[in-house]
Structures are given as C-alpha cells and as structure tokens.
mmCIF file of N, CA and C in Angstrom:
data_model
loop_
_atom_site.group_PDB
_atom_site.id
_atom_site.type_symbol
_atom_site.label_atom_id
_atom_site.label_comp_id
_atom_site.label_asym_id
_atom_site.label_seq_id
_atom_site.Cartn_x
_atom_site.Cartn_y
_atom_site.Cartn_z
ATOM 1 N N UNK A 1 145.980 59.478 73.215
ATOM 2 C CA UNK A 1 145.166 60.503 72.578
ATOM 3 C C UNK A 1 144.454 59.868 71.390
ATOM 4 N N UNK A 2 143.085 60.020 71.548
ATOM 5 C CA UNK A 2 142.624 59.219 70.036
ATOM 6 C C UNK A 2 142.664 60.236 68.924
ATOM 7 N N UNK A 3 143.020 59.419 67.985
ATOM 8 C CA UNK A 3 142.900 60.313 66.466
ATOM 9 C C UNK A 3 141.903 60.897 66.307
ATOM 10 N N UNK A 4 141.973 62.089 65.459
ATOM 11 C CA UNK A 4 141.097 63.054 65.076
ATOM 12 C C UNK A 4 139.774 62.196 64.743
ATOM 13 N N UNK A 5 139.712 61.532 63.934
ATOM 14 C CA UNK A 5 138.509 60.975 63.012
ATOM 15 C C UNK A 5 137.754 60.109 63.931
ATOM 16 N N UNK A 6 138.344 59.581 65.064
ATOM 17 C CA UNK A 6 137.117 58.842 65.737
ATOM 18 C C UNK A 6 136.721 60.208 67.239
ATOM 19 N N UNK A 7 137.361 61.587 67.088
ATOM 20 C CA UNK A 7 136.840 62.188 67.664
ATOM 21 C C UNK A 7 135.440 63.094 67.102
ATOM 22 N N UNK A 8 135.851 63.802 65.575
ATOM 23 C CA UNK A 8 135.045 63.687 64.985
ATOM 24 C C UNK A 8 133.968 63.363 64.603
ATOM 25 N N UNK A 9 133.768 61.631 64.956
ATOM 26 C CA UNK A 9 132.551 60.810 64.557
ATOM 27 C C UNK A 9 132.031 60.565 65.271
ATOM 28 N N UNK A 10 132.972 60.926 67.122
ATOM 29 C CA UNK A 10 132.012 61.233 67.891
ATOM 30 C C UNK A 10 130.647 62.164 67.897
ATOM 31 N N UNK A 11 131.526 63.621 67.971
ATOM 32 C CA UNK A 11 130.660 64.961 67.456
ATOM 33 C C UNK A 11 129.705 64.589 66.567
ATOM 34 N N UNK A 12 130.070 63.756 65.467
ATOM 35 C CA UNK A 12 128.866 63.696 64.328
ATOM 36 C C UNK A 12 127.808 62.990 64.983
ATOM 37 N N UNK A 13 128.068 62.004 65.867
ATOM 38 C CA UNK A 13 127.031 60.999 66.144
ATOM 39 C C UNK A 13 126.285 61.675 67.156
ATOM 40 N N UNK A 14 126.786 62.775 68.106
ATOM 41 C CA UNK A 14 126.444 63.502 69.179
ATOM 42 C C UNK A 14 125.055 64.753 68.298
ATOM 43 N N UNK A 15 125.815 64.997 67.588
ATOM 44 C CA UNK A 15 124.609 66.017 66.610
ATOM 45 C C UNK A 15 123.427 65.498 65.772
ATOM 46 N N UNK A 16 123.747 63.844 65.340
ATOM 47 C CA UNK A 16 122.774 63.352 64.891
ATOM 48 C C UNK A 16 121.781 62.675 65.974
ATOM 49 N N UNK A 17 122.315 62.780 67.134
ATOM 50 C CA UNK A 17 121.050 62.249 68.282
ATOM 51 C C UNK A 17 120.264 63.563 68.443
ATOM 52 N N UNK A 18 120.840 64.641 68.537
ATOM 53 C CA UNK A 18 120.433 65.868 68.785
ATOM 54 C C UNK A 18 119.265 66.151 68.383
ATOM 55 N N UNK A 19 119.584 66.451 66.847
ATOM 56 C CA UNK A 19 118.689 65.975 65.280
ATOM 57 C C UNK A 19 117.679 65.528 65.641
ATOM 58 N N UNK A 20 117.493 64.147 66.244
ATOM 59 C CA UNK A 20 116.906 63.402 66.510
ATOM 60 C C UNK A 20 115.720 63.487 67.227
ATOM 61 N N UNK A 21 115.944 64.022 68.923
ATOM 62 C CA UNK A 21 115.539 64.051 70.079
ATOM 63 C C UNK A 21 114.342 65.282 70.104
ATOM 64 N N UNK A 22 113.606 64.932 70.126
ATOM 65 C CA UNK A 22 111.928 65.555 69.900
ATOM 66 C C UNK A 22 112.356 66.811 71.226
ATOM 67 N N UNK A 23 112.118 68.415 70.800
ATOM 68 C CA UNK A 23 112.028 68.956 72.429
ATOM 69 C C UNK A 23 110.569 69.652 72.410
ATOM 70 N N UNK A 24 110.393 69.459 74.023
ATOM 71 C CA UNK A 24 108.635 69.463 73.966
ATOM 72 C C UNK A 24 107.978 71.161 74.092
ATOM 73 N N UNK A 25 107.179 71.592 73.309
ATOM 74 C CA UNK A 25 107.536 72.824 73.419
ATOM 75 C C UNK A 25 105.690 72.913 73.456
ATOM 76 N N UNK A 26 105.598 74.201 73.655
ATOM 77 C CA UNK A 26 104.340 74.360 73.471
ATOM 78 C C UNK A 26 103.286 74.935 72.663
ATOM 79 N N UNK A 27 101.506 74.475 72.453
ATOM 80 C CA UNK A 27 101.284 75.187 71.264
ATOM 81 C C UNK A 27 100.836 76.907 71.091
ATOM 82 N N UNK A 28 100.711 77.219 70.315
ATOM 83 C CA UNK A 28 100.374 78.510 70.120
ATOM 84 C C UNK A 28 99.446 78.784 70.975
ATOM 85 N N UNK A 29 98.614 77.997 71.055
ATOM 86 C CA UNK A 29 97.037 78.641 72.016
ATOM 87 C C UNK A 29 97.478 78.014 73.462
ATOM 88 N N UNK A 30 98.495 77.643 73.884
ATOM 89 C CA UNK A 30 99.183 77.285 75.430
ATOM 90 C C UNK A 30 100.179 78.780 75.583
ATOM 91 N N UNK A 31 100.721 79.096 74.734
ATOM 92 C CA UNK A 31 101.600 80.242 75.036
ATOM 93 C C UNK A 31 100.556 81.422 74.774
ATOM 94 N N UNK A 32 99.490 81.248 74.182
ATOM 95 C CA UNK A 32 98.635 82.194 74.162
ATOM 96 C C UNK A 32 98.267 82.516 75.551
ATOM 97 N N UNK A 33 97.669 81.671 75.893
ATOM 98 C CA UNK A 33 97.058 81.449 77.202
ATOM 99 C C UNK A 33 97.837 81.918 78.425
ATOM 100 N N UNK A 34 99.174 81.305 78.169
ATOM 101 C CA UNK A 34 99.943 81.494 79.502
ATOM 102 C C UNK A 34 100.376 83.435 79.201
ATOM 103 N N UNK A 35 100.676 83.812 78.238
ATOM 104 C CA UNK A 35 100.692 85.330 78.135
ATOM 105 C C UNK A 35 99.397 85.936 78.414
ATOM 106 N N UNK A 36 98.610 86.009 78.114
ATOM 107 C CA UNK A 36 97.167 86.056 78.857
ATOM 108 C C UNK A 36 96.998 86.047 80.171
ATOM 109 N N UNK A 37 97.614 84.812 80.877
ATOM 110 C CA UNK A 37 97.066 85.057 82.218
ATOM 111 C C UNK A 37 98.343 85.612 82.786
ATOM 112 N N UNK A 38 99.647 85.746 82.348
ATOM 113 C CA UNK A 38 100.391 86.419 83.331
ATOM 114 C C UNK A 38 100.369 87.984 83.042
ATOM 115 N N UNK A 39 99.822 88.231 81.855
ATOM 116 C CA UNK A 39 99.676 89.950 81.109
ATOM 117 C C UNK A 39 98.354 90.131 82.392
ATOM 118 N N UNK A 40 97.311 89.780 82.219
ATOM 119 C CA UNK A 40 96.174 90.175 83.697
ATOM 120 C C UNK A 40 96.482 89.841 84.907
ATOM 121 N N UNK A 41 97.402 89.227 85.181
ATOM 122 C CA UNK A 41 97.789 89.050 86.182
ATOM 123 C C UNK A 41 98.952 90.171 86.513
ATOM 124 N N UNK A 42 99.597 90.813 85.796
ATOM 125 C CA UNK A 42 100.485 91.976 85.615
ATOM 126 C C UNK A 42 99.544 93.157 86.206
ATOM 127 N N UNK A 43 98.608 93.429 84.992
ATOM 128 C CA UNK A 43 97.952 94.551 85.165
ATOM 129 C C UNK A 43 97.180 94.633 86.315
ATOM 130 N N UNK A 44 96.867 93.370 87.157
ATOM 131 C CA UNK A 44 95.670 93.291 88.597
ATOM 132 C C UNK A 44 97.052 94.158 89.611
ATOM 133 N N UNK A 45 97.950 93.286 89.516
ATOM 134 C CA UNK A 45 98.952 94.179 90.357
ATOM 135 C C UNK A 45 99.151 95.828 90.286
ATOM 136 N N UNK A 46 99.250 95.942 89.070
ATOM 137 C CA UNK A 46 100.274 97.132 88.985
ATOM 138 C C UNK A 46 98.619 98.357 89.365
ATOM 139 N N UNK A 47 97.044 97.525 88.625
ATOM 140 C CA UNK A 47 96.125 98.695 88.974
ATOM 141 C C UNK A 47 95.637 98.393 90.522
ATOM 142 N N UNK A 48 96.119 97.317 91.320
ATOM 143 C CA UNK A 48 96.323 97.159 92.729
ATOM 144 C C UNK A 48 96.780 98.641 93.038
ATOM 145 N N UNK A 49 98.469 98.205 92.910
ATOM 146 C CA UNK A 49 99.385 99.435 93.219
ATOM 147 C C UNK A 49 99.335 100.855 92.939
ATOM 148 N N UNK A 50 98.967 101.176 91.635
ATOM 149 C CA UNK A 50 97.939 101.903 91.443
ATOM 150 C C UNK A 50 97.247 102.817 92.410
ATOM 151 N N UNK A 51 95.988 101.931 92.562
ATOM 152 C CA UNK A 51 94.759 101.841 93.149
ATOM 153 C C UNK A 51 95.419 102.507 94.866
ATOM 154 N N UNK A 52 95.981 101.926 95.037
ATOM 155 C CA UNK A 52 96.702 102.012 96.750
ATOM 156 C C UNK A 52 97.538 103.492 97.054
ATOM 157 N N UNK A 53 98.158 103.648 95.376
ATOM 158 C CA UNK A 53 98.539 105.347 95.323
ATOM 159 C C UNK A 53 97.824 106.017 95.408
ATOM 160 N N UNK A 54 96.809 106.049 94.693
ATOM 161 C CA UNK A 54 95.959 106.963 94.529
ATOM 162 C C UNK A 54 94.704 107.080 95.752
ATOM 163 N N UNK A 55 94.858 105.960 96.527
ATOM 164 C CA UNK A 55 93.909 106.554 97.737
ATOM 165 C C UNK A 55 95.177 107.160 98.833
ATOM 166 N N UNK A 56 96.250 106.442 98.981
ATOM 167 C CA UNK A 56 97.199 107.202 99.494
ATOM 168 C C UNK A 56 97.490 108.935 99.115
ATOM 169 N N UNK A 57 97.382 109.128 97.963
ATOM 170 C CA UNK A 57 97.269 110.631 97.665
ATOM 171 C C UNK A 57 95.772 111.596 98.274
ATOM 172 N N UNK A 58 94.980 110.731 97.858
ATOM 173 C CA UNK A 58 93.438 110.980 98.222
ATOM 174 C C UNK A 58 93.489 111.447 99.619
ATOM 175 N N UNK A 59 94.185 110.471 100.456
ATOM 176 C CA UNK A 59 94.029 110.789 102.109
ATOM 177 C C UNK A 59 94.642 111.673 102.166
ATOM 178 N N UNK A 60 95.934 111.851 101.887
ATOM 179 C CA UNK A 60 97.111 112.502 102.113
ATOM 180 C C UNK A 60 96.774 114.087 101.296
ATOM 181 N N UNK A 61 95.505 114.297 100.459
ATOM 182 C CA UNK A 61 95.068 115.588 100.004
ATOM 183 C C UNK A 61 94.025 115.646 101.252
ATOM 184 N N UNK A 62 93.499 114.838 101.835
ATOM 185 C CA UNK A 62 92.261 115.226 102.581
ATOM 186 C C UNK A 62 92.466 115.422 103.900
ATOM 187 N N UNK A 63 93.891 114.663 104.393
ATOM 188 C CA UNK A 63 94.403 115.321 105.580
ATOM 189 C C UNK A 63 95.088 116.709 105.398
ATOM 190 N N UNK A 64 95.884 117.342 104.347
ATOM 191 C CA UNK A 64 95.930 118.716 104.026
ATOM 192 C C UNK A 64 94.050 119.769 104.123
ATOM 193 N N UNK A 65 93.525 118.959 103.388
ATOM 194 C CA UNK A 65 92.252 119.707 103.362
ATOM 195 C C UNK A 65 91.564 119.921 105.197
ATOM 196 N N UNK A 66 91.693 118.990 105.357
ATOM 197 C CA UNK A 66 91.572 119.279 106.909
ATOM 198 C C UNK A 66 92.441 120.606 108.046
ATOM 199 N N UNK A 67 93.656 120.023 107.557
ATOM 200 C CA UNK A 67 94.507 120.860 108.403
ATOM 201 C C UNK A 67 93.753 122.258 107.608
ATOM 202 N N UNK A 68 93.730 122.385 106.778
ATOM 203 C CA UNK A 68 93.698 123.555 106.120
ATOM 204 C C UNK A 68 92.338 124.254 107.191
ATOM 205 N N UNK A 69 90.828 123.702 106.465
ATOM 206 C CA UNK A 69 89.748 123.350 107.554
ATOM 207 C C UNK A 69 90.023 124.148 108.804
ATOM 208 N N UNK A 70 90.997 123.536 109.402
ATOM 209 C CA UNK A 70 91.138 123.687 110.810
ATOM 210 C C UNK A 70 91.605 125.390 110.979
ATOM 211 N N UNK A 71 92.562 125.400 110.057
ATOM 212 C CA UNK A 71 93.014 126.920 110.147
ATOM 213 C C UNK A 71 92.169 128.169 109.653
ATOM 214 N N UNK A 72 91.340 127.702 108.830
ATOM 215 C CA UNK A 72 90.136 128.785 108.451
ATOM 216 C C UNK A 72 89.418 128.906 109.701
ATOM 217 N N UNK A 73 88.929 127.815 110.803
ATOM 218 C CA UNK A 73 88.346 127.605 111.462
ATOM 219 C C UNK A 73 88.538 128.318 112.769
ATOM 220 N N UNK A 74 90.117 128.533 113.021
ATOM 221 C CA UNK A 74 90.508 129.062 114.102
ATOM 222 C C UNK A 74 90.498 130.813 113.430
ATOM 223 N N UNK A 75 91.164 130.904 111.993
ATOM 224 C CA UNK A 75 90.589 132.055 111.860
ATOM 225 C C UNK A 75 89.605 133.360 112.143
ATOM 226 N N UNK A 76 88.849 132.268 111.839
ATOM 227 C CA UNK A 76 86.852 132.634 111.989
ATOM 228 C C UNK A 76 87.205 132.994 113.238
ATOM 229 N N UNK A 77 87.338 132.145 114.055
ATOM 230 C CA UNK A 77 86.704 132.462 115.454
ATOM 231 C C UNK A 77 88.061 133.806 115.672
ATOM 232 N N UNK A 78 88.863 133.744 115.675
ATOM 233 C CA UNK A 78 89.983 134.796 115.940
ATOM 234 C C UNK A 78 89.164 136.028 115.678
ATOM 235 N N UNK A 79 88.216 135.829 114.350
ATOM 236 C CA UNK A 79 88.005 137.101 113.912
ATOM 237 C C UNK A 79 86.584 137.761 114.131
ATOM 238 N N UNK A 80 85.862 136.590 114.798
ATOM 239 C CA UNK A 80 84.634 136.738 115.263
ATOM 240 C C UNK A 80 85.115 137.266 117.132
ATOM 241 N N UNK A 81 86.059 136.870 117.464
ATOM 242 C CA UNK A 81 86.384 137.493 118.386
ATOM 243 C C UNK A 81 86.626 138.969 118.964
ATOM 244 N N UNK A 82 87.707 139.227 117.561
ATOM 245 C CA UNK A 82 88.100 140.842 117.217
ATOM 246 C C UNK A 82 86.522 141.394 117.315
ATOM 247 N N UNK A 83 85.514 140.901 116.515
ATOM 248 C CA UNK A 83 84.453 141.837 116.065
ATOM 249 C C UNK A 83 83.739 142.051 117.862
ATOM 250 N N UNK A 84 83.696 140.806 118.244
ATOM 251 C CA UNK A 84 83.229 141.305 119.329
ATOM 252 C C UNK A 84 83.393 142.092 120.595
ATOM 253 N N UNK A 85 85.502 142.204 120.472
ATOM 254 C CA UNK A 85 85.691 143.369 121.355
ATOM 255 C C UNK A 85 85.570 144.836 120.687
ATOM 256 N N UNK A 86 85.332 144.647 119.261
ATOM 257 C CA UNK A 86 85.184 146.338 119.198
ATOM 258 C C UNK A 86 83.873 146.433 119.211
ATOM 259 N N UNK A 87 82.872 145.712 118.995
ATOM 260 C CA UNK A 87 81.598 145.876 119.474
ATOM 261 C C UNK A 87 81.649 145.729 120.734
ATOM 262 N N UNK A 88 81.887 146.016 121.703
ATOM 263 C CA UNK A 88 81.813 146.306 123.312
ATOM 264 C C UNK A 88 82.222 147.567 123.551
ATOM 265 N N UNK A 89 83.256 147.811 122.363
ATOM 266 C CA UNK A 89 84.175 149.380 122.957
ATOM 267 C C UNK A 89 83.198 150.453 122.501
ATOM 268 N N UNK A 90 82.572 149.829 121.570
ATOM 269 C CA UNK A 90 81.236 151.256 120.794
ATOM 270 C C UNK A 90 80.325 151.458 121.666
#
C-alpha cells in the first residue's frame, strides 16, 4: 500500500495537468449561430406540424360541410317533392 503523501502528490499532479490542459470550447458568435440555426430549424418543424394540423382540421371541417351540403340537399328535394304531391291533389 503506498503512503498517503505519494498518493496525494499524485492527485496534486493529476489537478495540476488539469489546470493546465486548454478545453476547446466555442465562441460566442459560434454558439450564437448554432442556437440560431437549431431555434429556425425548431420553429420550420413545429410551423410544418402546425401547418399539417390545420389543413387537417380545414378538410376535416369541409368534409363535415359537405356531409352537411348533402343533407340540406336531400332535404330540398324531399320537400320539393311533398310540394309537388299536394300540388297534384288540388
């Protein structure tokens, strides 16, 4: 087991390389940049997704509007029908 003090002076020598050792980081206008393009690159998606709801709702109101359409439609005639058998009975 080695003595404390040359374990010690390990650690010390381990923290003074540490100290030492340049870490490469980046500058302000690189992290600018990279938040920039992944923030528009966020928002292209999400007003993609968005974008894809809201015609999905769009259809999905305009196939109601249709069906709907359709039932006024059969209405009408139901009722243009009625008119024309009691106009026969007069």
């Amino acid at each position: 087991m080695p003595p404390p003090t040359q374990s010690g002076s390990k650690s010390t020598s381990l923290a003074a390389q540490a100290d030492n050792t340049k870490v490469p980081t980046l500058s302000d206008s690189e992290l600018t940049s990279n938040v920039s393009k992944r923030s528009k690159r966020r928002k292209e998606e999400i007003g993609e997704s968005e974008m894809l709801a809201f015609k999905s709702e769009i259809l999905c109101m305009f196939g109601e509007f249709e069906k709907k359409q359709q039932q006024y439609f059969l209405s009408l005639q139901s009722l243009i029908e009625q008119i024309k058998e009691q106009n026969a009975k007069l």
